[in-house]
Structures are given as C-alpha cells and as structure tokens.
XYZ file of N, CA and C in Angstrom:
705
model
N 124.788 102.855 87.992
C 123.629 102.717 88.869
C 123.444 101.238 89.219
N 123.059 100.743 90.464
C 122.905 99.429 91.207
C 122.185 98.800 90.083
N 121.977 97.678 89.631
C 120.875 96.809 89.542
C 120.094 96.144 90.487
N 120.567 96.472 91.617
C 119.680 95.942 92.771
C 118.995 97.161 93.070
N 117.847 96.899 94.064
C 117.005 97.931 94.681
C 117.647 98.289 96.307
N 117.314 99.111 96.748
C 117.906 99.717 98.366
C 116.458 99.331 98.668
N 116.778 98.605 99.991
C 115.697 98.214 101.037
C 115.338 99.199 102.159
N 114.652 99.953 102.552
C 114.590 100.986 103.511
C 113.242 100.250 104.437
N 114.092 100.279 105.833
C 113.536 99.664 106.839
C 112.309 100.787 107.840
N 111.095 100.270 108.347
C 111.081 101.802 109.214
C 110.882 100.578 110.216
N 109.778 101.252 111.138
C 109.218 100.352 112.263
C 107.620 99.511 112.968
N 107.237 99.407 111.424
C 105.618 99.074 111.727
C 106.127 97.678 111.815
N 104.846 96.756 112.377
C 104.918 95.846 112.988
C 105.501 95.339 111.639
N 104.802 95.360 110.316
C 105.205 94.373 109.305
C 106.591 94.474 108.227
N 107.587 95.017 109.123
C 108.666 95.254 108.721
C 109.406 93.531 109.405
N 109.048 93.045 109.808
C 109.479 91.519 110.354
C 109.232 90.790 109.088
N 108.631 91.374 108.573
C 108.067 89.912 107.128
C 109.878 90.053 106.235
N 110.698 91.220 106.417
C 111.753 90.896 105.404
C 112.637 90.946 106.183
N 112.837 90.378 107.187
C 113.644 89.388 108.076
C 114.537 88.486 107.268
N 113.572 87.733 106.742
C 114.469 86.718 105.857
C 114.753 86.675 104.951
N 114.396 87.901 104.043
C 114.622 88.372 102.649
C 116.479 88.205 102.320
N 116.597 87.361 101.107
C 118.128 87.582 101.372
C 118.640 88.897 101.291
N 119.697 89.238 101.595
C 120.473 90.302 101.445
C 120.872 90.404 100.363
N 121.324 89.225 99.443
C 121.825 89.005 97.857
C 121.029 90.336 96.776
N 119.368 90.140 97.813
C 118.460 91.161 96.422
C 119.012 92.054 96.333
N 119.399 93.109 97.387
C 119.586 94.494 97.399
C 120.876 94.689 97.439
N 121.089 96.052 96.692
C 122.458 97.016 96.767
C 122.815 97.046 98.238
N 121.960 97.759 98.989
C 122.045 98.000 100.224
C 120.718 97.993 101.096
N 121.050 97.999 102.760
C 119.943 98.162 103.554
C 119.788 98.821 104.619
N 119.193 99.910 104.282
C 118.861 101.146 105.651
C 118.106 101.109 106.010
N 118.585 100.829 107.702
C 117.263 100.696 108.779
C 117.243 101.954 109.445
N 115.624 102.702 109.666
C 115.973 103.913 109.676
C 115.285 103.847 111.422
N 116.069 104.451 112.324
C 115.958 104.335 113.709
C 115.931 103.033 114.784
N 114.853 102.475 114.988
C 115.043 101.251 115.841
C 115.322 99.884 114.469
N 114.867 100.158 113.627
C 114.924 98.946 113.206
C 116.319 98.260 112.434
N 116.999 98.861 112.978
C 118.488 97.989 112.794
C 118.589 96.439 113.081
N 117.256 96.708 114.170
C 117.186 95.446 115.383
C 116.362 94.219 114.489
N 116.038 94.754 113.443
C 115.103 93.714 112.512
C 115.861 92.715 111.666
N 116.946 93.220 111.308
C 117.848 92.253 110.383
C 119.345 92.779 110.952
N 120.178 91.447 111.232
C 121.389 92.292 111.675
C 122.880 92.711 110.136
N 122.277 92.633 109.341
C 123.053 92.941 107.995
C 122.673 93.850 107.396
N 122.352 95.009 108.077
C 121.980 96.213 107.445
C 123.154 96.904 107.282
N 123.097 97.695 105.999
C 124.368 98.208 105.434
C 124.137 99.802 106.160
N 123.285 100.482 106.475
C 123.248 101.776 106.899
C 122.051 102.509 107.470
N 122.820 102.684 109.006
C 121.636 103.152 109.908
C 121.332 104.601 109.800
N 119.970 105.238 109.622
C 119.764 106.450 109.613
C 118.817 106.992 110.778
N 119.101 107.917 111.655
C 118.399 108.511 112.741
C 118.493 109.758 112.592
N 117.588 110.559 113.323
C 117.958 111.830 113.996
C 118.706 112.567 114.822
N 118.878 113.417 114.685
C 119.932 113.882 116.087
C 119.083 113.461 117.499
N 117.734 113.516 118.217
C 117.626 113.395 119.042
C 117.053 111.841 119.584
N 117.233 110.616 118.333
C 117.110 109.269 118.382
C 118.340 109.200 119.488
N 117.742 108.083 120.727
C 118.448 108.044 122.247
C 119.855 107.383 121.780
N 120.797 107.924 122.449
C 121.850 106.986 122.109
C 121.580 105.176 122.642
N 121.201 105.212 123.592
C 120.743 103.897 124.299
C 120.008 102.660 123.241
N 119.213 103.170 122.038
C 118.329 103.197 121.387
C 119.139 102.329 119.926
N 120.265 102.918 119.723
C 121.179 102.935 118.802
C 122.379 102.295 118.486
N 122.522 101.273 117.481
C 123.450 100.085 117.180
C 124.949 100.373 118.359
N 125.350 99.621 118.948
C 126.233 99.603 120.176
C 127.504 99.650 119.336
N 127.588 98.386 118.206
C 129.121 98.571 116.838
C 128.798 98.703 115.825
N 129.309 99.016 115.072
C 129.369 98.905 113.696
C 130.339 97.661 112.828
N 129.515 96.474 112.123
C 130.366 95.843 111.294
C 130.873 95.824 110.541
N 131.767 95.309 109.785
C 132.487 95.808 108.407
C 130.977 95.750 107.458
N 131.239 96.926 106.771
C 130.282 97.273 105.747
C 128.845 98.010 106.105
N 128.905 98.411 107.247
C 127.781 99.061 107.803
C 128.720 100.382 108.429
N 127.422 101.812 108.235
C 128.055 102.789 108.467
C 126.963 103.479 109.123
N 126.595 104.738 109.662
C 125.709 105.419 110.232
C 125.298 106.789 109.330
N 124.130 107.395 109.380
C 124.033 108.682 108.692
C 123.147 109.527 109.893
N 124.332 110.449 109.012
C 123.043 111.436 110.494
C 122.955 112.787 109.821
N 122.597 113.585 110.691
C 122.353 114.927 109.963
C 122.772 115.705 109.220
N 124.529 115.637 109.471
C 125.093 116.011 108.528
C 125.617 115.490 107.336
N 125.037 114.738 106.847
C 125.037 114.064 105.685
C 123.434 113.326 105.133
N 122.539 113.877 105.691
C 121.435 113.613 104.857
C 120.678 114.689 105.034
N 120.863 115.931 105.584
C 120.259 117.104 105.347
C 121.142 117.968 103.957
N 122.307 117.925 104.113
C 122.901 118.421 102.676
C 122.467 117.574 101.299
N 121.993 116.242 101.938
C 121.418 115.205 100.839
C 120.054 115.888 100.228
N 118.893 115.724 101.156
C 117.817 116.201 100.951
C 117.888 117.716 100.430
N 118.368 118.775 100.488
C 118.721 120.016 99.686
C 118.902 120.071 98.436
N 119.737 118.884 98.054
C 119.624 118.367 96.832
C 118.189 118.563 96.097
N 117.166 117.950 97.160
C 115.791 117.808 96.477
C 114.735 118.888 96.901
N 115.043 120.001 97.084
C 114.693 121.204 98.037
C 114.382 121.448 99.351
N 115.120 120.245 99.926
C 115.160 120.679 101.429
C 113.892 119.746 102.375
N 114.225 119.607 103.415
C 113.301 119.068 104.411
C 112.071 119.258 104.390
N 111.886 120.287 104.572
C 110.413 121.478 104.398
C 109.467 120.820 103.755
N 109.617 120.870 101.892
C 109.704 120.294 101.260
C 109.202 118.686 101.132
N 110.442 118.226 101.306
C 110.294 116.543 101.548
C 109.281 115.751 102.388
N 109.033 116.475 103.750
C 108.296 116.032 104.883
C 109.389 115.436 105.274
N 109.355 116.257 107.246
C 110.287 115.786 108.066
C 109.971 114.874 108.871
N 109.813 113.377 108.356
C 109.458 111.993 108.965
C 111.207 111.461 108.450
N 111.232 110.647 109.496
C 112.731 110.109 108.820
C 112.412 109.158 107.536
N 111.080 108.305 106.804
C 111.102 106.908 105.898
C 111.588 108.518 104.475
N 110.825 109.433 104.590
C 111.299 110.301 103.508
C 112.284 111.181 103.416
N 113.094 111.385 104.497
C 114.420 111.517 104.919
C 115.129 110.610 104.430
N 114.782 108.962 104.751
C 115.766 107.926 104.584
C 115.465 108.824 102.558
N 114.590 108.576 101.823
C 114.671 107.946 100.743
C 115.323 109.048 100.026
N 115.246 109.847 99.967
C 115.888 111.211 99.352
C 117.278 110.967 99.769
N 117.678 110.925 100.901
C 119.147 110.912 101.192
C 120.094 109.763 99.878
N 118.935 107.985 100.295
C 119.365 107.447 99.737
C 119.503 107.562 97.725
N 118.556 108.427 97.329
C 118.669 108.686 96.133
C 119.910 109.419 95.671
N 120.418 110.253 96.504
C 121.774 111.133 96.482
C 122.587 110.608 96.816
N 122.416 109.657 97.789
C 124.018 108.975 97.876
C 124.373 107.457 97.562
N 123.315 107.057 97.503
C 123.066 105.693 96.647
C 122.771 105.028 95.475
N 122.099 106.087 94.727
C 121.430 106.485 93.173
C 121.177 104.704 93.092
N 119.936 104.294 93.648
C 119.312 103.350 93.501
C 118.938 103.043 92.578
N 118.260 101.524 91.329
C 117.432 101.578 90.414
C 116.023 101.388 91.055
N 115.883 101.154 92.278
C 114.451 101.334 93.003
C 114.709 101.264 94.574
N 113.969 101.831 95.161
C 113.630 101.618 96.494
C 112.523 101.191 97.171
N 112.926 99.863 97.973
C 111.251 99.248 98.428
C 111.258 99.499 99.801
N 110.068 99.873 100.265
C 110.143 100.875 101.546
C 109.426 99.795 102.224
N 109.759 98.905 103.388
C 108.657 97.938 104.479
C 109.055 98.618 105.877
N 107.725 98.438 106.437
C 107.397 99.096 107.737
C 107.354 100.805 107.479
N 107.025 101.276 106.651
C 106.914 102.466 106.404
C 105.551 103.289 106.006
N 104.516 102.495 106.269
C 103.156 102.891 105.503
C 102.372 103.552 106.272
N 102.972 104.058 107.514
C 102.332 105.310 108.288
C 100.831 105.028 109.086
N 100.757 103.922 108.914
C 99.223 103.740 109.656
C 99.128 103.287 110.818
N 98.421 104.057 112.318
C 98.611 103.758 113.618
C 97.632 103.397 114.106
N 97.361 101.947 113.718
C 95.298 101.480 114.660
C 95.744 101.932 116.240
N 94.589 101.895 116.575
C 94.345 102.143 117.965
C 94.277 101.131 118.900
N 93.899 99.570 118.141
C 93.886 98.359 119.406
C 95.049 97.944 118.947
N 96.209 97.888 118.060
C 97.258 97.050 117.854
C 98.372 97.731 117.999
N 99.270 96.795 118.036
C 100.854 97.340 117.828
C 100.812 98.555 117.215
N 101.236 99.547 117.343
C 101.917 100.620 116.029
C 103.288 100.392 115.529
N 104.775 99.196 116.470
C 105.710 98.963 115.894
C 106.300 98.028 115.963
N 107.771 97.408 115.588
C 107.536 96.085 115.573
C 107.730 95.791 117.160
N 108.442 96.612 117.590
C 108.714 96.230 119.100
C 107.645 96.914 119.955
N 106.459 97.183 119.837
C 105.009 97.177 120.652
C 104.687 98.340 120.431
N 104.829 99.537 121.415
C 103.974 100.564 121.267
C 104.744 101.956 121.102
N 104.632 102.656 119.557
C 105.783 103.914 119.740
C 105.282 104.777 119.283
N 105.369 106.277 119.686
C 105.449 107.486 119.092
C 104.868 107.537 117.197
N 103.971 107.956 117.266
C 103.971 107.775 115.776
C 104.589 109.732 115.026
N 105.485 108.998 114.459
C 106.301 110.174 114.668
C 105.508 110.940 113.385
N 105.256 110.436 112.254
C 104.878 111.227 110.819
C 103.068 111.748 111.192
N 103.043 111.432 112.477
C 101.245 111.809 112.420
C 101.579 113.240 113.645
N 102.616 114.083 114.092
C 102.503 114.965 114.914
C 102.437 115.735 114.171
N 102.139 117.441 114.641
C 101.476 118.272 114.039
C 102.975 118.952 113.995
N 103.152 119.021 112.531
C 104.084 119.552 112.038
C 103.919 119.924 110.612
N 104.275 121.397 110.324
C 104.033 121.790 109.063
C 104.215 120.950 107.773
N 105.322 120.252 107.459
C 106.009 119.264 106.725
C 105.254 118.203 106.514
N 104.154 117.805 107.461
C 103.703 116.681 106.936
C 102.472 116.674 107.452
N 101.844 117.840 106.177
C 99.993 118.125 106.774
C 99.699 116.917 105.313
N 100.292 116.683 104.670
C 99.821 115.716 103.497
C 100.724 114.700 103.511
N 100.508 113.470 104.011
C 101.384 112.407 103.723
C 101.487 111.756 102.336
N 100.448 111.598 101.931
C 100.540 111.162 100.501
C 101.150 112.123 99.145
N 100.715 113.317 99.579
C 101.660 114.368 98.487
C 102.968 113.919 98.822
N 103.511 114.093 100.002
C 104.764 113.993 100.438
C 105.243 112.511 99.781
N 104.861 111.346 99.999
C 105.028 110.004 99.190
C 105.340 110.462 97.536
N 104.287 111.038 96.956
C 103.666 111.338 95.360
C 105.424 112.383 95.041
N 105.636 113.153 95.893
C 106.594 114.358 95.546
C 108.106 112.960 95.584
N 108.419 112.312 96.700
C 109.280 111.988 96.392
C 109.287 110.729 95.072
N 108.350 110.036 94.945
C 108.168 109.042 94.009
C 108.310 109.732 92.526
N 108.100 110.968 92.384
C 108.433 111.598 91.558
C 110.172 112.124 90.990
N 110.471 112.475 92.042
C 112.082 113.392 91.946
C 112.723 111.390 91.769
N 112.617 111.001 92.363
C 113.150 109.406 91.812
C 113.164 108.818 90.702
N 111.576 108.854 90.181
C 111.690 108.584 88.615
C 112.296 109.424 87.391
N 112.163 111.117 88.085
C 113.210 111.906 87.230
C 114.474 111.288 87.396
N 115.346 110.317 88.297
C 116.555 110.042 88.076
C 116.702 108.462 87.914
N 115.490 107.772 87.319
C 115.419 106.537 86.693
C 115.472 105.503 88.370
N 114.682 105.867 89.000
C 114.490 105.030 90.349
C 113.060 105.264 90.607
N 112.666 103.746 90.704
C 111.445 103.274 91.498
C 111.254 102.857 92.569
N 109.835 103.745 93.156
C 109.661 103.909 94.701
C 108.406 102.670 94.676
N 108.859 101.809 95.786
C 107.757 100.516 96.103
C 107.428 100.578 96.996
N 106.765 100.063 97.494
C 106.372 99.429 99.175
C 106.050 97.938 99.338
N 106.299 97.592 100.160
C 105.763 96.007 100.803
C 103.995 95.645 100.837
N 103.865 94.985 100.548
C 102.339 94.599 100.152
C 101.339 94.442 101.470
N 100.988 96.144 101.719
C 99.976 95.666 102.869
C 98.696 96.482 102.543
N 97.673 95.711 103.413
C 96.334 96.708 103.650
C 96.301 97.711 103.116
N 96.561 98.552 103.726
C 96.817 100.265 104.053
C 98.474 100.699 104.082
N 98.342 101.609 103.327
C 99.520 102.504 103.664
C 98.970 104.218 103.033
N 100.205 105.210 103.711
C 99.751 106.347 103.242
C 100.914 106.938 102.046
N 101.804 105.659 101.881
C 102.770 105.648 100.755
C 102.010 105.266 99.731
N 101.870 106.122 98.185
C 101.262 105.874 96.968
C 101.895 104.923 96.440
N 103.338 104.488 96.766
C 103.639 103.648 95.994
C 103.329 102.459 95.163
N 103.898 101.773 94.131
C 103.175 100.377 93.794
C 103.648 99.551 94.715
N 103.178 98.465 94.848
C 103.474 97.417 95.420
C 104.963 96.381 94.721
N 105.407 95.963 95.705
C 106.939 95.548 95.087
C 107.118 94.348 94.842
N 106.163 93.733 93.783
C 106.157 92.552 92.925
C 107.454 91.865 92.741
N 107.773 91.308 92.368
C 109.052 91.145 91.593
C 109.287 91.357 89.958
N 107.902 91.170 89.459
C 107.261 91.923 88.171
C 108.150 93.496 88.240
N 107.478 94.244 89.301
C 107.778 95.691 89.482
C 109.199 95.580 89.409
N 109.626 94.958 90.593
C 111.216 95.078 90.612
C 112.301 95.245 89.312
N 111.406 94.248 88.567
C 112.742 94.490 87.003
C 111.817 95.440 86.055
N 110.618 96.322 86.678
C 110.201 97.298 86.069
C 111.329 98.526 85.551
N 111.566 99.679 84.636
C 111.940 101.070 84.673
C 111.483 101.925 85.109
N 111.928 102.873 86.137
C 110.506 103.834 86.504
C 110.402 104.682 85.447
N 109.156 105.010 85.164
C 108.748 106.210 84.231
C 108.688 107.288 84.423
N 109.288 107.693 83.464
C 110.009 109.184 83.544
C 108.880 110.093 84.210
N 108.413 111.126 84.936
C 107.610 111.682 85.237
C 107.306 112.551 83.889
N 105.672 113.333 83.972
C 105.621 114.149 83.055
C 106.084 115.834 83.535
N 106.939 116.042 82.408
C 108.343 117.072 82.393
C 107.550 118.346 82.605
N 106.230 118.481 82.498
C 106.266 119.595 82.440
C 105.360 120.055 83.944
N 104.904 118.930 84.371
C 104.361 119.025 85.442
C 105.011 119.092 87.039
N 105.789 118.190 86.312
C 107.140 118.316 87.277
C 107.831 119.346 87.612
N 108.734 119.880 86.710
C 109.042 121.151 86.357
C 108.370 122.192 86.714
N 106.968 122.272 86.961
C 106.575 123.451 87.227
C 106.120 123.570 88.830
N 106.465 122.124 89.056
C 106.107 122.212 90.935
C 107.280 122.618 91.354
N 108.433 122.242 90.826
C 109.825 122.782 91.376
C 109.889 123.730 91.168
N 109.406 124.496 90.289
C 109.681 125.892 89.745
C 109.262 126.774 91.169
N 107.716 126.627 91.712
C 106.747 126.765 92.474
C 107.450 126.564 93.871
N 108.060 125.552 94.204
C 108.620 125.812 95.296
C 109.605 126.579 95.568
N 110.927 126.715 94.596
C 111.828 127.577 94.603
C 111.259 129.101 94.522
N 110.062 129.505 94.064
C 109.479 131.026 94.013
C 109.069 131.018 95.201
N 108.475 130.039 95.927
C 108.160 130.430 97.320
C 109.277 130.368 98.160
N 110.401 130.033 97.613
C 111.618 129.794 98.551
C 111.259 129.374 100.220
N 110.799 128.199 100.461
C 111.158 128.026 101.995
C 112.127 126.854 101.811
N 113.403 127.559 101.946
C 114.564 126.606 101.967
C 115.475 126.820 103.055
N 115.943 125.860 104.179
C 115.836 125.817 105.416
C 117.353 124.599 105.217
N 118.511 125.983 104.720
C 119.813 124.847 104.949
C 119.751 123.779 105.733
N 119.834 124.631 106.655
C 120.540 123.533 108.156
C 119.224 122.426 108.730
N 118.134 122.168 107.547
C 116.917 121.304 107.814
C 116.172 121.446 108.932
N 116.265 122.386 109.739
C 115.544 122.806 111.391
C 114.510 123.929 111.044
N 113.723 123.316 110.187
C 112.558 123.995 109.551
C 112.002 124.774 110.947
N 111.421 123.825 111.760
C 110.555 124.110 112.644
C 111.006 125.333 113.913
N 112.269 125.916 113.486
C 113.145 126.882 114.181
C 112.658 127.761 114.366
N 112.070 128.131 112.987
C 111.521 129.134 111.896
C 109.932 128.763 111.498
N 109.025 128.051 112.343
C 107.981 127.663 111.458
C 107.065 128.735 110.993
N 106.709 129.521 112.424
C 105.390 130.625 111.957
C 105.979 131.851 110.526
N 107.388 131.207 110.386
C 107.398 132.186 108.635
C 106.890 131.577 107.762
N 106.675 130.371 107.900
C 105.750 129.558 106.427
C 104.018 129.709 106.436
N 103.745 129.560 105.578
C 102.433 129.561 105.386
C 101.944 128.104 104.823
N 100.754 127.185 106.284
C 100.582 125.947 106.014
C 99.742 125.815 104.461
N 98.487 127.404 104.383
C 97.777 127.478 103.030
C 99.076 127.170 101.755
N 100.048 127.794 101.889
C 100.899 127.803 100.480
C 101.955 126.566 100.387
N 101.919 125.774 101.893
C 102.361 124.484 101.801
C 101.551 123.839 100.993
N 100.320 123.728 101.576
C 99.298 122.770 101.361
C 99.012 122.246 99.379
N 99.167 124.438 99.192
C 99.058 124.399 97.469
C 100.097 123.506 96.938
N 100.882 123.807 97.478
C 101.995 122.725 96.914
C 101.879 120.938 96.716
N 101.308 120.985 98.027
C 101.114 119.223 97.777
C 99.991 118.829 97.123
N 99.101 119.971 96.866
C 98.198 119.609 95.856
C 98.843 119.494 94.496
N 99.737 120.334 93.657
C 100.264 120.139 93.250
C 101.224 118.938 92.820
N 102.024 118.137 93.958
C 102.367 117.220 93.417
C 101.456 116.232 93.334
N 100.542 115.940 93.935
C 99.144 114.898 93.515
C 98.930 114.621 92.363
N 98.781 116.333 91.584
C 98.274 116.916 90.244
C 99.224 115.990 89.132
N 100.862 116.107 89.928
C 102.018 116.203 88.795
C 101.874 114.371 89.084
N 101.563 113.919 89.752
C 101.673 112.158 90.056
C 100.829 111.857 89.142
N 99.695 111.976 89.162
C 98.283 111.786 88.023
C 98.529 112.342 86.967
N 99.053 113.125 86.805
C 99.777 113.372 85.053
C 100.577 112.461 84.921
C-alpha cells in the first residue's frame, strides 16, 4: 500500500489552492472531469461517458492514463455498485481509486458540493452542479460521503478534504497531522450490518446505468439506508 495519499481533483473554485502542491506528496493525481486543466501532472483523468470530448485532455503524457466507465463501474461493484455509492463522479473518482489504487488516504479538493448563488460554482466560472440534480443516488450527500469514508477505513485508507467553510463531504480536514494519521477501523458490526442491508435489498445495477431502471427502486428504502450509514459513521 502507497505511503503517499491520492489527490482527487473536482471543480469548485478552491481546487486552484493545490496548484502548487508538490506532486512529490502523493502516490497519484486524479482530476476528475474539467479539472485536468488545474495542474498539468495529473496521473489520471476520470469522466463520464457523456463528459464532451472537446472538454477532455487533447494527449496523454508518459505516466498519465484515462478511466472511464469501463473500468470504474466494475471498480465501484466492488463496493456495491453506483446506486449505492452516489452517482456524482468525486464518489465515483474515490471508490474506483480505492480498488485500483489501494491508497493510505485520499484528500479530496474542489469536491465539497456547495453551489452559492452570487459566486463562481467552478474553477473556470459557471457549471452545472452536477451532485445537486434530482437523482435517486444522491438524495443524501453526506450519507453518501459517511458510506464511502467508511468502506475506506475498512481497507486502512483515510478520506480528507481540503480545509474550507462548508462542504457536504464529512470528512476531516487534511492537516498534515491527519495525513500521517491511520484510519480507524470502522465499527464491525455496524458496518457489517449496512452491507448486509443493502445486499437484501439488492439494487445492484452491473452495468452502473442505475437511472435506466429508476422507478424499480424505492427513494423511502434508499433513504433508510443512508440513515444508516450516518448511524454506522457515529458509531
């Protein structure tokens, strides 16, 4: 496992503050959609299938590679699937990267989900706020944060964030204290029994195109769920 942490990029304005962060800190660095454009030594770009090609790194340099659907939806399955996870790409990026990167932490900047109304929403001016549309997957942003910060510390990786205001990521803040922190093990039994809970409700959605299929889920028995991981975070 790295001794460095994976840097995961999104696109709020204050994803510019680790611009100059060396590259030395981290294992690796995934910029997830536009923000490739923020540092040009990012080790791995992650988008969606319908992120514009126009939109999207023109080469690739030695040591930088691309991920796309078919390789971070078989990732996320790993952790029960999209559905599950919440289909925003910063929790896309981090699950993928736990499976194929097995990080000792991940510090998430420009990822804290918050869209004022008189300012920027990204670093390059005004965008789509993609984790606030009405989509089953992400009626709870913070469960969704709490669920993955969890399945991470079951595999000895800590979930951070960049030190701002507001975010709707629970994470701690990514000290450098934190950084040579261990994450703590989650409690086993709380854990354990939310996974249990989702696999009995089975909404597991191979091919990650949840929304194909949405009116078969039930948002009430989503919802129980992310109460649940709240429950299993505070234990």
């Amino acid at each position: 496992m790295p001794d460095k942490p994976v840097l995961i990029m999104g696109s709020a304005p204050n994803v510019t503050a680790c611009a100059a962060w060396p590259s030395s800190r981290f294992s690796a660095i995934v910029a997830i959609n536009n923000a490739w454009q923020v540092r040009p030594d990012w080790t791995h770009h992650i988008a969606p299938d319908d992120f514009p090609d126009e939109r999207a790194p023109k080469s690739l340099e030695a040591g930088q590679m691309r991920v796309t659907s078919s390789t971070y939806v078989p990732a996320n399955n790993r952790y029960g699937g999209i559905l599950y996870a919440g289909g925003t790409m910063a929790f896309t990026a981090g699950y993928w990267a736990l499976a194929a990167l097995k990080p000792s932490a991940m510090v998430f900047v420009g990822c804290d989900m918050i869209y004022p109304q008189d300012k920027r929403t990204h670093f390059y001016g005004t965008g789509t706020a993609d984790p606030l549309r009405d989509d089953i997957s992400l009626r709870n942003l913070e469960a969704k944060s709490a669920r993955l910060m969890l399945h991470a510390a079951a595999q000895g990786c800590a979930c951070l964030r960049a030190d701002t205001l507001e975010s709707r990521l629970l994470f701690p803040t990514a000290t450098p204290a934190a950084l040579e922190e261990t994450a703590s093990l989650p409690d086993a039994k709380a854990f354990n029994s939310v996974k249990a809970q989702e696999k009995e409700l089975a909404y597991h959605v191979a091919s990650g195109r949840y929304w194909e299929s949405e009116t078969a889920f039930s948002p009430a028995k989503l919802d129980a769920i992310d109460d649940l991981w709240l429950a299993a975070l505070a234990a």
